[in-house]
CSV table of C-alpha atoms and ligand atoms in Angstrom, one decimal:
chain,number,residue,atom,x,y,z
A,1,MET,CA,-64.5,-75.6,65.8
A,2,SER,CA,-64.6,-78.5,69.0
A,3,GLN,CA,-65.3,-82.0,69.8
A,4,GLN,CA,-67.3,-79.9,73.0
A,5,ASP,CA,-68.8,-77.4,70.6
A,6,ASP,CA,-69.9,-80.0,68.4
A,7,LEU,CA,-71.7,-82.2,72.0
A,8,GLN,CA,-73.8,-78.4,72.6
A,9,GLN,CA,-75.1,-78.2,69.5
A,10,GLY,CA,-76.2,-82.0,70.0
A,11,ALA,CA,-77.0,-81.7,73.0
A,12,GLN,CA,-79.3,-78.5,71.8
A,13,TYR,CA,-80.9,-80.3,68.7
A,14,GLN,CA,-81.7,-83.4,70.9
A,15,THR,CA,-84.1,-80.5,73.3
A,16,HIS,CA,-85.4,-79.5,69.8
A,17,CYS,CA,-86.7,-81.9,69.2
A,18,ASN,CA,-87.9,-83.8,72.4
A,19,ASN,CA,-89.3,-80.6,74.7
A,20,SER,CA,-92.5,-79.5,73.0
A,21,VAL,CA,-92.3,-75.5,72.7
A,22,ALA,CA,-89.2,-76.7,69.6
A,23,LYS,CA,-91.3,-79.7,68.5
A,24,ALA,CA,-93.0,-76.9,66.1
A,25,TYR,CA,-90.6,-76.5,63.6
A,26,LEU,CA,-90.3,-76.9,60.0
A,27,TYR,CA,-88.1,-79.4,59.0
A,28,ILE,CA,-85.8,-79.9,55.6
A,29,VAL,CA,-84.3,-83.3,55.9
A,30,ALA,CA,-81.8,-83.8,53.0
A,31,THR,CA,-81.6,-88.0,52.5
A,32,PRO,CA,-79.1,-90.0,49.5
A,33,ILE,CA,-78.5,-89.3,46.1
A,34,GLY,CA,-78.2,-92.7,46.0
A,35,ASN,CA,-76.4,-95.1,48.4
A,36,MET,CA,-78.4,-95.4,51.3
A,37,GLY,CA,-75.5,-95.3,53.6
A,38,ASP,CA,-75.2,-92.1,53.2
A,39,ILE,CA,-78.2,-90.9,55.2
A,40,THR,CA,-77.1,-89.2,58.9
A,41,ALA,CA,-78.3,-90.4,61.9
A,42,ARG,CA,-79.5,-86.7,62.6
A,43,ALA,CA,-81.6,-87.4,59.7
A,44,ILE,CA,-82.5,-90.7,60.5
A,45,GLU,CA,-83.5,-89.6,64.8
A,46,THR,CA,-85.8,-86.7,62.5
A,47,LEU,CA,-87.5,-88.1,61.1
A,48,LYS,CA,-88.5,-90.8,63.6
A,49,GLN,CA,-89.4,-87.9,65.4
A,50,VAL,CA,-91.2,-85.2,63.9
A,51,ASP,CA,-95.1,-85.6,63.8
A,52,ILE,CA,-95.3,-85.5,59.6
A,53,ILE,CA,-93.5,-86.0,56.6
A,54,ALA,CA,-94.3,-83.8,53.8
A,55,CYS,CA,-92.6,-85.9,50.5
A,56,GLU,CA,-92.4,-85.1,47.1
A,57,ASP,CA,-93.5,-88.4,46.4
A,58,THR,CA,-95.1,-91.2,49.3
A,59,ARG,CA,-94.5,-94.2,47.3
A,60,THR,CA,-90.3,-92.9,46.9
A,61,SER,CA,-89.4,-92.0,50.2
A,62,GLY,CA,-91.9,-94.2,51.5
A,63,LYS,CA,-88.6,-97.1,50.4
A,64,LEU,CA,-86.9,-94.3,51.9
A,65,LEU,CA,-88.0,-94.7,55.0
A,66,SER,CA,-89.2,-98.3,55.5
A,67,ASN,CA,-85.3,-99.4,54.9
A,68,PHE,CA,-85.2,-97.5,58.4
A,69,GLY,CA,-87.6,-98.5,60.2
A,70,ILE,CA,-89.9,-94.5,59.8
A,71,SER,CA,-93.3,-95.0,60.4
A,72,THR,CA,-94.1,-91.4,60.2
A,73,GLN,CA,-97.4,-90.4,58.4
A,74,THR,CA,-96.5,-88.8,54.9
A,75,TRP,CA,-98.0,-86.5,53.1
A,76,ALA,CA,-97.4,-85.9,50.0
A,77,TYR,CA,-95.1,-81.9,48.8
A,78,HIS,CA,-94.9,-81.3,45.7
A,79,GLU,CA,-95.2,-78.0,42.3
A,80,HIS,CA,-98.5,-79.5,41.9
A,81,ASN,CA,-99.8,-79.3,45.2
A,82,SER,CA,-98.1,-76.7,46.6
A,83,GLU,CA,-100.4,-73.9,47.6
A,84,ILE,CA,-103.1,-76.9,49.4
A,85,GLN,CA,-100.8,-78.1,51.1
A,86,THR,CA,-98.1,-75.5,52.4
A,87,PRO,CA,-100.7,-73.5,54.6
A,88,LYS,CA,-102.0,-77.2,55.2
A,89,ILE,CA,-98.2,-77.4,57.1
A,90,ILE,CA,-98.1,-74.2,58.2
A,91,GLU,CA,-101.1,-74.7,60.5
A,92,MET,CA,-99.8,-78.3,61.6
A,93,ILE,CA,-96.7,-76.7,63.0
A,94,GLN,CA,-98.4,-73.3,64.3
A,95,ARG,CA,-100.5,-76.0,66.1
A,96,GLY,CA,-97.9,-77.3,68.0
A,97,HIS,CA,-96.5,-80.0,65.8
A,98,SER,CA,-93.0,-80.6,63.7
A,99,VAL,CA,-92.9,-81.5,60.1
A,100,ALA,CA,-89.8,-82.7,57.7
A,101,LEU,CA,-90.1,-81.5,53.9
A,102,ILE,CA,-87.6,-84.4,52.1
A,103,SER,CA,-87.7,-85.0,48.0
A,104,ASP,CA,-87.3,-87.9,46.1
A,105,ALA,CA,-83.2,-87.6,46.9
A,106,GLY,CA,-80.9,-85.2,48.1
A,107,THR,CA,-81.4,-81.9,49.6
A,108,PRO,CA,-85.5,-79.8,49.3
A,109,LEU,CA,-85.3,-77.4,47.5
A,110,ILE,CA,-82.1,-77.3,45.0
A,111,SER,CA,-84.4,-78.0,42.0
A,112,ASP,CA,-87.3,-79.6,44.0
A,113,PRO,CA,-89.8,-78.5,45.8
A,114,GLY,CA,-90.0,-76.2,48.8
A,115,TYR,CA,-89.7,-73.1,48.4
A,116,GLN,CA,-93.0,-71.9,48.9
A,117,LEU,CA,-93.2,-74.0,52.1
A,118,VAL,CA,-89.9,-72.1,53.4
A,119,GLN,CA,-90.7,-68.9,52.1
A,120,SER,CA,-94.4,-69.8,53.8
A,121,ALA,CA,-92.7,-70.7,56.3
A,122,HIS,CA,-90.3,-67.2,57.2
A,123,THR,CA,-93.5,-65.4,56.9
A,124,ALA,CA,-95.6,-67.2,59.7
A,125,GLY,CA,-92.7,-67.0,62.4
A,126,VAL,CA,-92.3,-70.9,61.9
A,127,GLY,CA,-88.6,-71.6,62.9
A,128,VAL,CA,-86.7,-73.1,59.9
A,129,VAL,CA,-83.8,-75.7,60.6
A,130,PRO,CA,-81.7,-77.8,57.7
A,131,VAL,CA,-81.6,-80.8,58.9
A,132,VAL,CA,-78.3,-80.9,56.5
A,133,GLY,CA,-76.5,-83.7,53.8
A,134,ALA,CA,-76.4,-85.2,50.4
A,135,SER,CA,-77.0,-82.7,47.6
A,136,ALA,CA,-76.2,-83.5,43.9
A,137,ALA,CA,-74.3,-80.6,43.0
A,138,ILE,CA,-71.8,-79.9,45.7
A,139,ALA,CA,-70.6,-84.0,45.4
A,140,ALA,CA,-70.3,-83.1,42.0
A,141,LEU,CA,-68.7,-79.8,42.3
A,142,SER,CA,-65.4,-81.8,45.1
A,143,VAL,CA,-65.1,-84.2,43.1
A,144,ALA,CA,-64.8,-82.6,39.6
A,145,GLY,CA,-61.2,-80.7,39.2
A,146,LEU,CA,-62.2,-77.3,38.5
A,147,PRO,CA,-61.7,-74.6,40.7
A,148,SER,CA,-64.1,-74.4,43.6
A,149,ASP,CA,-64.0,-71.7,45.4
A,150,LYS,CA,-66.3,-69.2,43.6
A,151,PHE,CA,-69.2,-71.3,41.5
A,152,CYS,CA,-72.9,-70.7,40.1
A,153,PHE,CA,-75.0,-73.3,40.0
A,154,VAL,CA,-77.5,-73.2,36.9
A,155,GLY,CA,-80.2,-75.9,38.1
A,156,PHE,CA,-82.5,-77.0,34.4
A,157,LEU,CA,-81.5,-75.7,31.4
A,158,PRO,CA,-84.3,-75.5,29.0
A,159,ALA,CA,-85.5,-78.5,27.1
A,160,LYS,CA,-86.0,-76.7,24.0
A,161,THR,CA,-83.1,-75.7,22.0
A,162,HIS,CA,-83.2,-72.4,21.6
A,163,GLY,CA,-84.4,-71.6,24.8
A,164,ARG,CA,-81.2,-74.3,26.1
A,165,VAL,CA,-79.3,-72.1,23.5
A,166,LYS,CA,-80.0,-68.1,24.6
A,167,GLN,CA,-79.6,-69.5,28.1
A,168,LEU,CA,-76.0,-71.0,27.8
A,169,GLU,CA,-74.7,-67.6,26.4
A,170,GLN,CA,-76.5,-65.4,29.1
A,171,TYR,CA,-73.7,-67.3,31.0
A,172,ALA,CA,-70.9,-67.9,28.2
A,173,ASP,CA,-68.7,-64.6,30.0
A,174,ARG,CA,-69.6,-65.9,33.7
A,175,THR,CA,-65.9,-66.6,35.0
A,176,GLU,CA,-66.9,-68.9,38.6
A,177,THR,CA,-67.6,-72.7,38.2
A,178,LEU,CA,-70.8,-73.6,36.8
A,179,ILE,CA,-72.7,-76.5,38.0
A,180,PHE,CA,-75.9,-77.8,35.8
A,181,TYR,CA,-78.4,-80.9,36.5
A,182,GLU,CA,-79.5,-82.3,32.7
A,183,ALA,CA,-82.1,-85.5,31.5
A,184,PRO,CA,-80.2,-88.3,30.9
A,185,HIS,CA,-81.6,-88.0,27.3
A,186,ARG,CA,-80.7,-84.6,27.0
A,187,ILE,CA,-77.2,-84.4,27.7
A,188,LEU,CA,-75.8,-84.9,24.2
A,189,VAL,CA,-77.5,-82.1,22.8
A,190,SER,CA,-76.8,-80.1,25.9
A,191,LEU,CA,-73.1,-80.7,25.6
A,192,LYS,CA,-72.9,-80.0,21.4
A,193,ASP,CA,-74.8,-76.8,22.8
A,194,MET,CA,-72.5,-76.6,25.6
A,195,ALA,CA,-69.1,-77.2,23.3
A,196,ASN,CA,-70.9,-74.5,21.1
A,197,VAL,CA,-72.0,-71.5,23.3
A,198,PHE,CA,-69.0,-72.5,25.2
A,199,GLY,CA,-66.3,-73.3,23.1
A,200,ASP,CA,-64.9,-77.1,22.6
A,201,ASN,CA,-61.7,-76.1,25.1
A,202,ARG,CA,-63.6,-75.9,27.9
A,203,PRO,CA,-62.7,-77.9,30.3
A,204,ALA,CA,-66.0,-80.4,32.0
A,205,THR,CA,-66.8,-82.4,34.3
A,206,LEU,CA,-70.0,-85.1,33.2
A,207,CYS,CA,-70.9,-86.5,36.9
A,208,ARG,CA,-72.6,-89.8,36.1
A,209,GLU,CA,-75.0,-91.8,39.1
A,210,LEU,CA,-73.3,-90.1,41.4
A,211,THR,CA,-72.5,-92.0,44.5
A,212,LYS,CA,-73.6,-95.6,42.8
A,213,THR,CA,-72.8,-98.5,41.4
A,214,PHE,CA,-72.2,-96.8,37.9
A,215,GLU,CA,-70.4,-94.1,39.3
A,216,THR,CA,-68.7,-91.9,36.6
A,217,VAL,CA,-66.5,-88.7,37.1
A,218,LYS,CA,-64.3,-87.4,33.8
A,219,LYS,CA,-62.7,-84.7,33.4
A,220,SER,CA,-61.9,-83.7,29.8
A,221,THR,CA,-63.1,-80.6,28.1
A,222,LEU,CA,-65.9,-80.3,25.4
A,223,GLY,CA,-65.7,-81.0,22.9
A,224,GLU,CA,-64.1,-84.4,24.1
A,225,LEU,CA,-67.3,-85.3,26.5
A,226,VAL,CA,-69.6,-84.9,23.4
A,227,GLN,CA,-67.4,-87.1,21.7
A,228,PHE,CA,-67.4,-89.4,24.5
A,229,VAL,CA,-71.0,-89.5,25.0
A,230,GLU,CA,-72.0,-89.3,21.2
A,231,SER,CA,-69.5,-93.0,21.2
A,232,ASP,CA,-71.0,-95.2,24.5
A,233,ASN,CA,-74.7,-95.0,24.9
A,234,ASN,CA,-74.4,-96.1,28.8
A,235,GLN,CA,-73.0,-92.5,29.8
A,236,GLN,CA,-76.9,-91.4,28.8
A,237,LYS,CA,-77.8,-93.5,31.4
A,238,GLY,CA,-78.9,-92.5,34.7
A,239,GLU,CA,-78.3,-89.2,36.9
A,240,ILE,CA,-75.9,-86.5,35.6
A,241,VAL,CA,-74.4,-83.5,37.2
A,242,LEU,CA,-72.3,-80.9,34.9
A,243,VAL,CA,-69.3,-79.3,35.5
A,244,ILE,CA,-68.6,-76.0,33.4
A,245,GLY,CA,-65.1,-74.1,34.8
A,246,GLY,CA,-65.6,-70.3,33.8
A,247,ASP,CA,-64.6,-67.8,30.9
A,248,VAL,CA,-60.6,-68.1,32.2
A,249,ASN,CA,-60.4,-66.1,29.2
A,250,ASN,CA,-63.1,-62.8,30.4
A,251,ASP,CA,-59.6,-60.5,30.8
A,252,SER,CA,-62.0,-56.7,32.4
A,253,ASP,CA,-59.2,-54.9,30.5
A,254,ASP,CA,-58.9,-56.8,27.1
A,255,ASN,CA,-63.9,-56.4,27.8
A,256,SER,CA,-63.3,-52.9,27.6
A,257,ILE,CA,-61.1,-53.4,24.1
A,258,HIS,CA,-63.9,-56.2,22.4
A,259,ASP,CA,-66.8,-52.7,23.7
A,260,LYS,CA,-64.8,-50.2,22.2
A,261,LEU,CA,-64.6,-52.4,19.4
A,262,LEU,CA,-67.6,-53.6,19.1
A,263,LEU,CA,-69.5,-50.5,19.4
A,264,ARG,CA,-67.2,-48.4,16.2
A,265,LEU,CA,-68.4,-50.8,14.3
A,266,ILE,CA,-71.8,-50.9,14.6
A,267,GLU,CA,-71.4,-47.4,13.9
A,268,ASP,CA,-71.1,-48.8,10.1
A,269,LEU,CA,-72.0,-52.3,10.7
A,270,SER,CA,-74.9,-54.2,11.4
A,271,VAL,CA,-75.3,-56.2,14.8
A,272,LYS,CA,-74.6,-59.8,12.8
A,273,LYS,CA,-72.0,-58.2,11.3
A,274,ALA,CA,-69.9,-56.1,12.6
A,275,ALA,CA,-70.2,-59.5,16.2
A,276,ALA,CA,-69.0,-61.9,13.2
A,277,LEU,CA,-65.7,-59.3,12.9
A,278,ALA,CA,-65.3,-58.3,15.6
A,279,SER,CA,-65.0,-62.4,16.5
A,280,ASP,CA,-62.7,-62.3,13.6
A,281,ILE,CA,-60.4,-59.4,15.4
A,282,THR,CA,-60.7,-60.9,18.4
A,283,GLY,CA,-61.0,-64.2,18.6
A,284,VAL,CA,-63.6,-64.4,21.3
A,285,LYS,CA,-67.3,-66.6,19.9
A,286,LYS,CA,-69.6,-64.3,17.3
A,287,ASN,CA,-72.6,-65.6,20.5
A,288,ALA,CA,-70.8,-63.8,23.0
A,289,LEU,CA,-69.9,-61.0,21.1
A,290,TYR,CA,-73.6,-60.5,19.6
A,291,GLN,CA,-75.1,-60.9,23.5
A,292,ARG,CA,-73.0,-58.3,24.6
A,293,LEU,CA,-73.7,-55.5,21.2
A,294,LEU,CA,-77.0,-56.0,22.3
A,295,GLU,CA,-75.9,-55.3,26.3
A,296,LEU,CA,-75.1,-52.1,25.3
A,297,GLN,CA,-76.9,-51.0,22.3
A,298,LYS,CA,-79.0,-50.9,25.7
A,299,THR,CA,-77.2,-48.9,27.4
A,300,GLU,CA,-76.0,-46.3,25.3
B,1,SAM,N1,-82.7,-82.0,45.7
B,1,SAM,C1,-81.3,-82.8,44.4
B,1,SAM,C2,-80.2,-82.6,45.5
B,1,SAM,O1,-80.1,-81.7,46.1
B,1,SAM,O2,-79.1,-82.8,44.5
B,1,SAM,C3,-81.4,-82.4,43.0
B,1,SAM,C4,-82.9,-83.0,42.6
B,1,SAM,S1,-82.7,-83.1,40.9
B,1,SAM,C5,-85.0,-83.0,40.6
B,1,SAM,C6,-82.7,-84.4,39.8
B,1,SAM,C7,-81.4,-84.3,39.9
B,1,SAM,O3,-80.0,-83.9,40.8
B,1,SAM,C8,-81.0,-85.3,38.6
B,1,SAM,O4,-81.6,-85.4,37.0
B,1,SAM,C9,-79.3,-85.3,38.9
B,1,SAM,O5,-79.1,-84.3,37.3
B,1,SAM,C10,-78.9,-84.6,39.7
B,1,SAM,N2,-78.4,-85.4,40.4
B,1,SAM,C11,-79.2,-86.5,41.5
B,1,SAM,N3,-78.7,-87.7,41.9
B,1,SAM,C12,-77.6,-87.3,41.8
B,1,SAM,C13,-76.7,-88.9,41.3
B,1,SAM,N4,-76.6,-89.5,41.8
B,1,SAM,N5,-75.7,-88.4,40.2
B,1,SAM,C14,-75.2,-87.6,39.5
B,1,SAM,N6,-76.3,-86.3,39.7
B,1,SAM,C15,-77.7,-86.6,40.4
């Protein structure tokens, strides 16, 4: 895109913000994930000009807004009041007002509230405008040093071990890079579960406190990251994204041989024993083969 095109887009955006027809939009505005310098000029301008800012937490966003001299009226919009607030916000926009949605940090809807509102806006024929900026997932991917051509954003894993391991098993043989959000008090147990399910040698990058004072980007393997986090309590603090390399050994020819082997073994053995023996023969993780066998049995 040429600079001229950029300027024209900017001009069109100004028209959006200033003329009365274009006022009736829902703006999805990204805010910084730590460093206040990462807010965009367009985000500040939009937040100043809209009639209402819907915030995940009005107190948290209050600090950000006052930092940038934004005095626009705020409404609370979070997962516990979204059913009541969604129709109110849509009605406001239909009456000609403009509303911006922000979350506590980063891009709304990315592991944050807003899906119901955006979906309802589309249903009601209300225009939705992205005012782009930071998101921890993309920031982490950009520095992780892992393949970035194809990736899968998983977000938060279940808090309990059983659910977490079950979900990880579903991603064990995915070939694309995986992105997880994790809470600091669960980082160690999650890393241990990942090492068990994906294998100690799977490449992984821990991205902690991005754009903040204690920013840490550690590229290693899952096995080594477990030791790194276990031996330093500071690594169990702050905000964390885990970027995990895909299963590069997941070759489709190999997989079809594994399927044949599993189907033969299941004729004589239980699912558990068939998976264990196939794992001994192929070197593939037992859990992955166990899950694959369950899938094969469903389709048989
Ligand atoms: N909507 C946000 C976004 O676009 O990134 C994410 C919100 S989600 C509720 C919060 C999680 O994002 C944190 O628990 C952490 O996993 C990740 N996160 C947010 N800020 C981060 C930062 N500065 N460094 C690393 N991870 C961060």
